Amino acid sequence: MSNDSILVLDDVGRRFGGVPAVDGLSISVPPGTITGLIGPNGAGKTTVINLIMGILKLTSGRILFNGRDVSEVEAVDLAHAGMARTFQNIRLVMQGTVLDNVLSGFHIDRPSGFWSNLLGGRAARAERSAHRAEATALLERFGMAHLAEHRAGTLSYGHQRRIEMMRALAMKPKLLLLDEPVAGMNDAEASELGQIFSQVAASGVAILLVEHNMRFVTQICSHLYVVASGRLIAQGPHQSALADPAVIEAYLGS
Ligand SMILES: Nc1ncnc2c1ncn2[C@@H]1O[C@H](COP(=O)(O)OP(=O)(O)O)[C@@H](O)[C@H]1O
Ligand SMILES: [Mg+2]
C-alpha cells in the first residue's frame, strides 16, 4: 500500500443480508493518475463507490482518505473533504440548463436548495456570480460553452455525461469517482471523454474509474484492480492484470 495514495481501502467488506457484495478488498488510489476498478456486472463495483462516498457503511475493514480513517464519516463531510462522483445512471435536473446543473455542483450541502434559491438575495447573487465565472471556465474546458443555456434533457448522452463531470469538478475535488462514465457511448465519444479524464488526473486529481468496458480502461488507466463477486482477482499495470486467466474466466463466465 503506497504512502502517497490519497485513498486506501484496507480489507474492506460489505454484506447485504449476510451475502458479501464486497469481500476483503484492498486498493490504493494515488493522485495524478487514473486507477481502474473493473469487473463483470454484480462484481461489487458500485458498492465500492458507495462505501468510499459514505453512502453505505462498511461491515469490515477501513477506508483512509488523505491518511485519515474516514470509515465512519458521513457523506456530506466527505464531500467537503474533497470527494466527488458521477453516477452509473445519469442524475441531472433535465429541465434545468447546462449552466444551472453545473452551478448546482457548488452546493454540496443543499443541492436541492440551490434550485429553490435561484431568486435569492444580494449575498446569494454575489456568490452566484463568482460560481458562474468558475462554471463558465469549466464549460469552456469541456467544449460546451455554446450550450450553457440549453436544457440538459435536450442534449445527447455524451453531453449529459460531460455535465455530470463538470458538476463533480465544480467543488475542485481531490478524489473523483466515476461509475461507468462511458456506458452507452461509442468508441469515439468514449475516447474523447477519456482524454478529458486524463487531463483532469494530470492536474493532480486522483481518479478511480469504475468500468465494465475493458478496452476503454486499458487506454487510460495506469493501474487496474479486477474484482469478481466482491473479491480482488487480479491487479497490476493494465496488460498484465487483464492477461490473468482468472480475469478472462470471470469475464467469459459472465
Ligand atoms: N442496496 C443493496 N441491497 C442489497 N443488495 C445489494 C445492494 N446494492 C448492491 N447489492 C448487491 O451487491 C452485489 C454487487 O452489486 P453492485 O455493487 O451494484 O455491482 P456492480 O456495480 O459491479 O455491477 C450484487 O449482487 C447486488 O445485487
Ligand atoms: Mg455498478
CSV table of N, CA and C and ligand atoms in Angstrom, one decimal, residues 46 88 179-180, ligand 2:
chain,number,residue,atom,x,y,z
A,46,THR,N,-20.1,-0.7,-7.9
A,46,THR,CA,-20.9,0.5,-7.4
A,46,THR,C,-20.9,0.5,-5.9
A,88,GLN,N,-23.7,5.9,-12.1
A,88,GLN,CA,-23.8,4.9,-13.2
A,88,GLN,C,-25.0,5.3,-14.1
A,179,ASP,N,-18.4,6.2,-12.1
A,179,ASP,CA,-19.1,4.9,-12.2
A,179,ASP,C,-19.6,4.7,-13.6
A,180,GLU,N,-18.8,3.9,-14.4
A,180,GLU,CA,-19.2,3.5,-15.8
A,180,GLU,C,-19.5,4.8,-16.6
B,2,MG,MG,-22.4,-0.8,-11.0
